[in-house]
PDB file of C-alpha atoms in Angstrom:
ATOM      1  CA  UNK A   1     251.237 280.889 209.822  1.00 51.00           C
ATOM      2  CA  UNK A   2     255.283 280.968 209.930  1.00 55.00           C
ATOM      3  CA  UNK A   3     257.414 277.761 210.158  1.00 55.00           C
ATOM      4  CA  UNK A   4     258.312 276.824 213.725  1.00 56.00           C
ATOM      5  CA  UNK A   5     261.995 277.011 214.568  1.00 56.00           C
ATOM      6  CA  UNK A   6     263.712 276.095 218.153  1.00 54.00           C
ATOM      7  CA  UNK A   7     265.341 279.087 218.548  1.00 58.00           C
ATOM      8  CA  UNK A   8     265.714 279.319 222.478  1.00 57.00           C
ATOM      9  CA  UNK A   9     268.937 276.988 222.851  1.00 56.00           C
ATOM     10  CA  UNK A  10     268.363 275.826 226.290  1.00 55.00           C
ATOM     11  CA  UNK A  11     265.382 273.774 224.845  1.00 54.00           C
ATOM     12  CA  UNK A  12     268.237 272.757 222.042  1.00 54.00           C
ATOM     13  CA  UNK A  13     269.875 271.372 225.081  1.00 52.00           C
ATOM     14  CA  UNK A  14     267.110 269.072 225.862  1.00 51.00           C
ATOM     15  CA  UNK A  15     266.406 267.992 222.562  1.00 52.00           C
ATOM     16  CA  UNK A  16     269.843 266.742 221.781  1.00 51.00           C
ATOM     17  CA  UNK A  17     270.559 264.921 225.035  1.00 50.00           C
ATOM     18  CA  UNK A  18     269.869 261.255 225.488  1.00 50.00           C
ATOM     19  CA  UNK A  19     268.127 259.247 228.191  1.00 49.00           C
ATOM     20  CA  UNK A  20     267.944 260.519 231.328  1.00 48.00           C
ATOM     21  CA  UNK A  21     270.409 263.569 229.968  1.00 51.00           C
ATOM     22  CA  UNK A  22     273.603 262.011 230.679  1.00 47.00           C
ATOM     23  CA  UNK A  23     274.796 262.221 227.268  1.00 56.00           C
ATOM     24  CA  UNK A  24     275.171 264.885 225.214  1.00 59.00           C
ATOM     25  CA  UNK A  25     275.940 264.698 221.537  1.00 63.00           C
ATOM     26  CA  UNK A  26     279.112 266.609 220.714  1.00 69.00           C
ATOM     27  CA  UNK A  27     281.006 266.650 217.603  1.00 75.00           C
ATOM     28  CA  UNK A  28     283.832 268.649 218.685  1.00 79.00           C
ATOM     29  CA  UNK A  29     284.673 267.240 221.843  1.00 77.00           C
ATOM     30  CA  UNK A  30     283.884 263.673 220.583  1.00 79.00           C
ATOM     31  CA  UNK A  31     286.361 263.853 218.168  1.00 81.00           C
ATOM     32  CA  UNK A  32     288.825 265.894 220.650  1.00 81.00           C
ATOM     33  CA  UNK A  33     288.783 263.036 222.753  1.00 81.00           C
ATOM     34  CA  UNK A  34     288.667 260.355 220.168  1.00 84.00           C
ATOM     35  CA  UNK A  35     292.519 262.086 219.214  1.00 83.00           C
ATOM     36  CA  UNK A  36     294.005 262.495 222.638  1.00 83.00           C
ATOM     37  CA  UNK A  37     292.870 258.753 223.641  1.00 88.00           C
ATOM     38  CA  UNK A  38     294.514 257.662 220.383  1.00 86.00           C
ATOM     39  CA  UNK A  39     297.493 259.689 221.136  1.00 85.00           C
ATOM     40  CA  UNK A  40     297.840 258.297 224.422  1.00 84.00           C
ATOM     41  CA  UNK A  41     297.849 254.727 223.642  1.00 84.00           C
ATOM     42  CA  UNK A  42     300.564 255.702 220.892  1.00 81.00           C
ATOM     43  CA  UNK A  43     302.851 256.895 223.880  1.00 78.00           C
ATOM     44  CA  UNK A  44     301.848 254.217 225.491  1.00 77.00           C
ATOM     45  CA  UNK A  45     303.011 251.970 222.957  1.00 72.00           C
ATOM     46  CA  UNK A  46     306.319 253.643 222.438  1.00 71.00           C
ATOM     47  CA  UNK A  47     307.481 253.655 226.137  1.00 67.00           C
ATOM     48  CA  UNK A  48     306.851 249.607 226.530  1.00 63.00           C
ATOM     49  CA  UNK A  49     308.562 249.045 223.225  1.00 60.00           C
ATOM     50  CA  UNK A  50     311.384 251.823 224.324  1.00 53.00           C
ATOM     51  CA  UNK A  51     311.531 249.884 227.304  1.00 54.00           C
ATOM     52  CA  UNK A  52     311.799 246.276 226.129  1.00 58.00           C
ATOM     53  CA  UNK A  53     314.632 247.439 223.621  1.00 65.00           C
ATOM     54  CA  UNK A  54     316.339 249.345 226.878  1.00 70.00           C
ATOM     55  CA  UNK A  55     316.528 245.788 228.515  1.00 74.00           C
ATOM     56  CA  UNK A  56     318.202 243.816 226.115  1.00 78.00           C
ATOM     57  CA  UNK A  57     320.556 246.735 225.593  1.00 78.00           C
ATOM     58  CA  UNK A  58     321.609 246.258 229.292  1.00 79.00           C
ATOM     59  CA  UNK A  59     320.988 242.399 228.830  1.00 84.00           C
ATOM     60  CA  UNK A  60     323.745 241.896 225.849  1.00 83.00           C
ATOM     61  CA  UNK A  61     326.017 244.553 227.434  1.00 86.00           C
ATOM     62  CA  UNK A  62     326.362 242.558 230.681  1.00 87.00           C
ATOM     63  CA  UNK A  63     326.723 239.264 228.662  1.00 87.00           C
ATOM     64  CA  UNK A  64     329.771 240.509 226.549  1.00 85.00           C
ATOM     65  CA  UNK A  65     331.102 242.099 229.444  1.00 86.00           C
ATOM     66  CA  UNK A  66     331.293 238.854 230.989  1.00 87.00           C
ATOM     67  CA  UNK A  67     332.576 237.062 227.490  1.00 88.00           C
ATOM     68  CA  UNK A  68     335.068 239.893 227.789  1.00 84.00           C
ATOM     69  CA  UNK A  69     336.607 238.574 231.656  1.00 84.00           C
ATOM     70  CA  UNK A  70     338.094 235.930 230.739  1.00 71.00           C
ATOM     71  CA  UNK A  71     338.661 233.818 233.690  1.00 57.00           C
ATOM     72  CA  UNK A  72     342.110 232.028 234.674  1.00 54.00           C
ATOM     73  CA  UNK A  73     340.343 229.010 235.674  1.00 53.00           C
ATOM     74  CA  UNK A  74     339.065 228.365 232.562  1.00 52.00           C
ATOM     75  CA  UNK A  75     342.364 228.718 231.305  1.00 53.00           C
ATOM     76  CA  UNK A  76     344.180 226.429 234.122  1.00 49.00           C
ATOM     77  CA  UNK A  77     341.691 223.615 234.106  1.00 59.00           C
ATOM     78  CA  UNK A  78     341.343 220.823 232.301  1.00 58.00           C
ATOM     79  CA  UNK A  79     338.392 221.132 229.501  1.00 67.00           C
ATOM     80  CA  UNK A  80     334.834 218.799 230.560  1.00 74.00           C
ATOM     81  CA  UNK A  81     333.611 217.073 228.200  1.00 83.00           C
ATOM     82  CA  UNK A  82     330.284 217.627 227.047  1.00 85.00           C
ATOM     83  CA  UNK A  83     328.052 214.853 229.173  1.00 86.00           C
ATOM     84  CA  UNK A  84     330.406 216.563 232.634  1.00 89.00           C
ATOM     85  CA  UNK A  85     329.575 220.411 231.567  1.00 88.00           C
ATOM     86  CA  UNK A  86     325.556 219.495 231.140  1.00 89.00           C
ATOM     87  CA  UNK A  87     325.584 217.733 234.581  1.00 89.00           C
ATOM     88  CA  UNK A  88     327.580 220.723 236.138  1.00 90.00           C
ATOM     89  CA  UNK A  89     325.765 223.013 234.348  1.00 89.00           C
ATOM     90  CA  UNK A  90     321.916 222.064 234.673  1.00 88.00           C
ATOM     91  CA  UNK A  91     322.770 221.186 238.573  1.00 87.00           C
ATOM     92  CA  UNK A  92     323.706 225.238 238.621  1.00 88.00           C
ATOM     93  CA  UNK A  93     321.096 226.586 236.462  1.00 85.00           C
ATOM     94  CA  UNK A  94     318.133 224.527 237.401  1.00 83.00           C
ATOM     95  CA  UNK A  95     317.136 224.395 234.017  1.00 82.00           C
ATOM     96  CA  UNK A  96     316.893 221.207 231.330  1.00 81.00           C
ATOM     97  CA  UNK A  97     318.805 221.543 228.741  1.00 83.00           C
ATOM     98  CA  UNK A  98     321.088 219.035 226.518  1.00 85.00           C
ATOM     99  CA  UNK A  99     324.646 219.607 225.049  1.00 86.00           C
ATOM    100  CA  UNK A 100     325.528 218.292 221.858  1.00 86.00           C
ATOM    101  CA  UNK A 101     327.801 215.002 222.868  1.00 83.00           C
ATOM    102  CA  UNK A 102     328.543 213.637 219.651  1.00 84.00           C
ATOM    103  CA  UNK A 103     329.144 216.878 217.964  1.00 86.00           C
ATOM    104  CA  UNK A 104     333.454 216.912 217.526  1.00 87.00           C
ATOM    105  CA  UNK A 105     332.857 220.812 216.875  1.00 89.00           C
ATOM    106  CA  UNK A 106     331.641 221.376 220.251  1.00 89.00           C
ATOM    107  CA  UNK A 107     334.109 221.642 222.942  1.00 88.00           C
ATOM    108  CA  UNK A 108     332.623 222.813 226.571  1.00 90.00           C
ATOM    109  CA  UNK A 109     335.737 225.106 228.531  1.00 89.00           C
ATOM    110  CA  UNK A 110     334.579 226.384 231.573  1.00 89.00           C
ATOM    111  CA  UNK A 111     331.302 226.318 233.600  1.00 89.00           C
ATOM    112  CA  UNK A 112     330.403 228.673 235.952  1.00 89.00           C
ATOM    113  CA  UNK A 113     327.924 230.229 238.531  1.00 90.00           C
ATOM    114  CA  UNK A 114     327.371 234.045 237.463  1.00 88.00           C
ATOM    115  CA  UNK A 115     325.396 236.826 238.432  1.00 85.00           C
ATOM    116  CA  UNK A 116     323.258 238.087 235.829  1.00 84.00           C
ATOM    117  CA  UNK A 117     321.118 241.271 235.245  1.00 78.00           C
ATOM    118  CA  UNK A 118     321.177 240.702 239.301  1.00 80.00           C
ATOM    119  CA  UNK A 119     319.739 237.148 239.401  1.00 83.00           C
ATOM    120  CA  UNK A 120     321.785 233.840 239.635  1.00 86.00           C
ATOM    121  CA  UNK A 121     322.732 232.269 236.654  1.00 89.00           C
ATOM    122  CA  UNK A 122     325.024 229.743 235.043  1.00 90.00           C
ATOM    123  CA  UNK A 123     327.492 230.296 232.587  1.00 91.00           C
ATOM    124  CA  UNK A 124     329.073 227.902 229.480  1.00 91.00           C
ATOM    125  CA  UNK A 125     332.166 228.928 227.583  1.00 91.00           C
ATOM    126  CA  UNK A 126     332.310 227.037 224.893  1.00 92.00           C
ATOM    127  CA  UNK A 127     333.847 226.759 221.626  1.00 90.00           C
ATOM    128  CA  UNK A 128     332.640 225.518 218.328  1.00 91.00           C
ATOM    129  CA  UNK A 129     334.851 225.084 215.186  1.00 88.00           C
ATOM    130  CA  UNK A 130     337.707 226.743 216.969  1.00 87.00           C
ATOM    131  CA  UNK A 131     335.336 230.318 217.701  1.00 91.00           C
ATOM    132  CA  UNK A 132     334.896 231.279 221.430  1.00 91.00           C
ATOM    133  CA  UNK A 133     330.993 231.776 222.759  1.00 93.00           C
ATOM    134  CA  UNK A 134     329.346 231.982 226.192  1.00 93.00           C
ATOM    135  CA  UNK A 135     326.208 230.736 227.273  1.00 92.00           C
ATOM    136  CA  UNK A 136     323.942 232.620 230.327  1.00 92.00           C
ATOM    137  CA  UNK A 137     320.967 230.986 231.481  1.00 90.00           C
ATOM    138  CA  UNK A 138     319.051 232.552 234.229  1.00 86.00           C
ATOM    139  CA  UNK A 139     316.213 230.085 235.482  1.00 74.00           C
ATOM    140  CA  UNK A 140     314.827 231.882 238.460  1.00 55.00           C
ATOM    141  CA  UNK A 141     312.445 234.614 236.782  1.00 55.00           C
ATOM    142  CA  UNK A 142     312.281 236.153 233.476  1.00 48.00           C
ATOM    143  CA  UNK A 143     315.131 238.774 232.654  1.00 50.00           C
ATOM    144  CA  UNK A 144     312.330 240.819 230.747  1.00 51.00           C
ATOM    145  CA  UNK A 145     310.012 240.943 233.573  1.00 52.00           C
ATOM    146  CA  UNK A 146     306.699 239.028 233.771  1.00 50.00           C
ATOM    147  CA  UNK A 147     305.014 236.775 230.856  1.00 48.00           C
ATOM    148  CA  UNK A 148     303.210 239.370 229.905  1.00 41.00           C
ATOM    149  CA  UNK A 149     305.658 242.147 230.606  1.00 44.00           C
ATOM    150  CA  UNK A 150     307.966 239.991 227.868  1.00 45.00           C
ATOM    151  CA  UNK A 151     310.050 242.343 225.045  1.00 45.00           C
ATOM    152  CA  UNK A 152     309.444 239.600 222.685  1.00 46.00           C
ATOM    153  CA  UNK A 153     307.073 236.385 222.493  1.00 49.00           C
ATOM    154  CA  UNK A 154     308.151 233.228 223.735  1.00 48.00           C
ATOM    155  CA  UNK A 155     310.060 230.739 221.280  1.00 57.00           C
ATOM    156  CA  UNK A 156     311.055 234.055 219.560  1.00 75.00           C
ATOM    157  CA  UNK A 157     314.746 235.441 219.288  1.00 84.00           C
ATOM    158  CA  UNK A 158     316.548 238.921 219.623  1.00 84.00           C
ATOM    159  CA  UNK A 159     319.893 239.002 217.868  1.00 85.00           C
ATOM    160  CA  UNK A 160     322.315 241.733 217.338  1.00 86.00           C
ATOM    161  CA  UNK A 161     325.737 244.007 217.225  1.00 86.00           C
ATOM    162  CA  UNK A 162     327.580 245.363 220.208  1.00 85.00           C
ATOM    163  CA  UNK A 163     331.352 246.640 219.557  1.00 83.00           C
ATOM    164  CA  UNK A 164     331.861 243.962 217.389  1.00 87.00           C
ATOM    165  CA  UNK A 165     330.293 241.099 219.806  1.00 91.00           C
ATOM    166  CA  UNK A 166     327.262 239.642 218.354  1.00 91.00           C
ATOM    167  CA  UNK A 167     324.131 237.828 221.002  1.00 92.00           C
ATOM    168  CA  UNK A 168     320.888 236.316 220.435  1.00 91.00           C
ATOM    169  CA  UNK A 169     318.617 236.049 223.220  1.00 89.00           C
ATOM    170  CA  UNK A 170     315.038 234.016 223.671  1.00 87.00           C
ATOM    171  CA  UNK A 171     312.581 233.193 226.711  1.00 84.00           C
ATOM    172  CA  UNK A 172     311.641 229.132 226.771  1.00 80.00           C
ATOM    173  CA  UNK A 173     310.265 227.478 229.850  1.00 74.00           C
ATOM    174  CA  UNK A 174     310.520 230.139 232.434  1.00 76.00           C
ATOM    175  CA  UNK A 175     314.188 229.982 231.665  1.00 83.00           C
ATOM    176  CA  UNK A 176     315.900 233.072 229.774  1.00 85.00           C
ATOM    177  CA  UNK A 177     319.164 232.506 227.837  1.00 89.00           C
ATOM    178  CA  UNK A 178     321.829 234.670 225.955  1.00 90.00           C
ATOM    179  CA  UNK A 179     324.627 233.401 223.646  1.00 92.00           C
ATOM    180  CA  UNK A 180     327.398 235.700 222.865  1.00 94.00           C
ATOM    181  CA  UNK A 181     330.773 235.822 220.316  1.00 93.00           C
ATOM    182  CA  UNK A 182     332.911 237.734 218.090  1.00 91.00           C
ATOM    183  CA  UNK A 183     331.835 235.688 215.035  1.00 91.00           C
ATOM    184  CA  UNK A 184     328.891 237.462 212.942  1.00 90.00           C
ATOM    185  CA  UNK A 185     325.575 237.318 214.238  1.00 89.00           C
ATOM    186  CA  UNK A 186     324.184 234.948 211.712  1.00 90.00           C
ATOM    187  CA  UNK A 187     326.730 232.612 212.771  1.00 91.00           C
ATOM    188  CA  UNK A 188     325.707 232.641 216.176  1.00 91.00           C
ATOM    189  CA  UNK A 189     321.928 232.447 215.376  1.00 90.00           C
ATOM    190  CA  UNK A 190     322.436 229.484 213.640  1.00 91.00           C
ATOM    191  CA  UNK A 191     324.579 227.861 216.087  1.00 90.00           C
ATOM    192  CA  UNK A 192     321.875 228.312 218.510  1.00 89.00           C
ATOM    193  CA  UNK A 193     318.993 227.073 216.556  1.00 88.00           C
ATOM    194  CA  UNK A 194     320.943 223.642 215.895  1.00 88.00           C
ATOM    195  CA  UNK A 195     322.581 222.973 219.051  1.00 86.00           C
ATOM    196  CA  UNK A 196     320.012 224.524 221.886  1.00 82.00           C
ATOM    197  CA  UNK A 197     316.542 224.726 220.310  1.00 74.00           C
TER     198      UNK A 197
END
């Protein structure tokens, strides 16, 4: 007697199929899908990232446009010192944070209410060994978006180059803040991690 063989492919069907038939095993179309869902969640990936970089881009632009205006009050006043600006200064930005007061460096010019990436903020212009910087904090909601929405972790920094204008921005405490200059952007990194970290 010959060997049995399934040759009638609806029973093939059947035999391949899990419980209840809800399944079917399919190489082709497993690994079809495997690939597209892959490829999505690469997209995916790229437009958040895209996206996070596209908001600091508008972030540091409208921070060294606003280093840029200088303001003749800042010029016609006399200059705070430093325990004055962080009074004036956390009573506009809502948020607590300390200005180096024994520092001889650090030499607070202006302080100012500004509107930032379309939020309230407040504004320092400072300078420090004779070079000009700004300070923008914005306290009411994160520039980035929400926590999780964030281009960057918490505690962490974003630093770079814009026609010759260097920032670094972080997230701390609800509170977002940029620092801007013309000196190089290690300068300014470091100037922030000693005097407002």
């Amino acid at each position: 007697m010959g060997s049995a063989t399934n040759r009638n492919p609806a029973r093939r069907l059947d035999d391949a199929s899990s419980l209840a038939r809800l399944l079917e095993f399919r190489p082709r179309l497993t690994v079809v899908l495997v690939f597209l869902t892959l490829m999505v969640a690469v997209v995916g990936w790229r437009i958040a990232r895209d996206t996070g970089t596209r908001r600091v881009d508008v972030l540091s632009r409208e921070a060294i446009g606003l280093f840029d205006a200088v303001s003749p009050a800042a010029v016609a006043t006399a200059l705070p010192d430093a325990a004055e600006a962080e009074v004036r200064f956390r009573a506009l930005a809502g948020v607590p944070i300390g200005f180096p007061r024994d520092d001889v460096d650090f030499v607070p010019v202006e302080v100012r209410r500004e509107t930032f990436a379309n939020r309230p903020a407040a504004s320092l212009r400072f300078r420090y060994a004779g070079e000009e910087y700004l300070l923008v904090v914005s306290a009411r909601d994160r520039l980035l978006g929400a926590p999780s929405d964030a281009a960057f972790p918490e505690g962490s920094f974003v630093s770079g180059e814009r026609g010759g204008r260097s920032f670094v921005l972080w997230e701390r405490e609800g509170a977002s803040f940029i620092v801007v200059s013309e000196v190089d952007v290690t300068q300014v990194f470091d100037l922030v991690r000693r005097l407002f970290t």
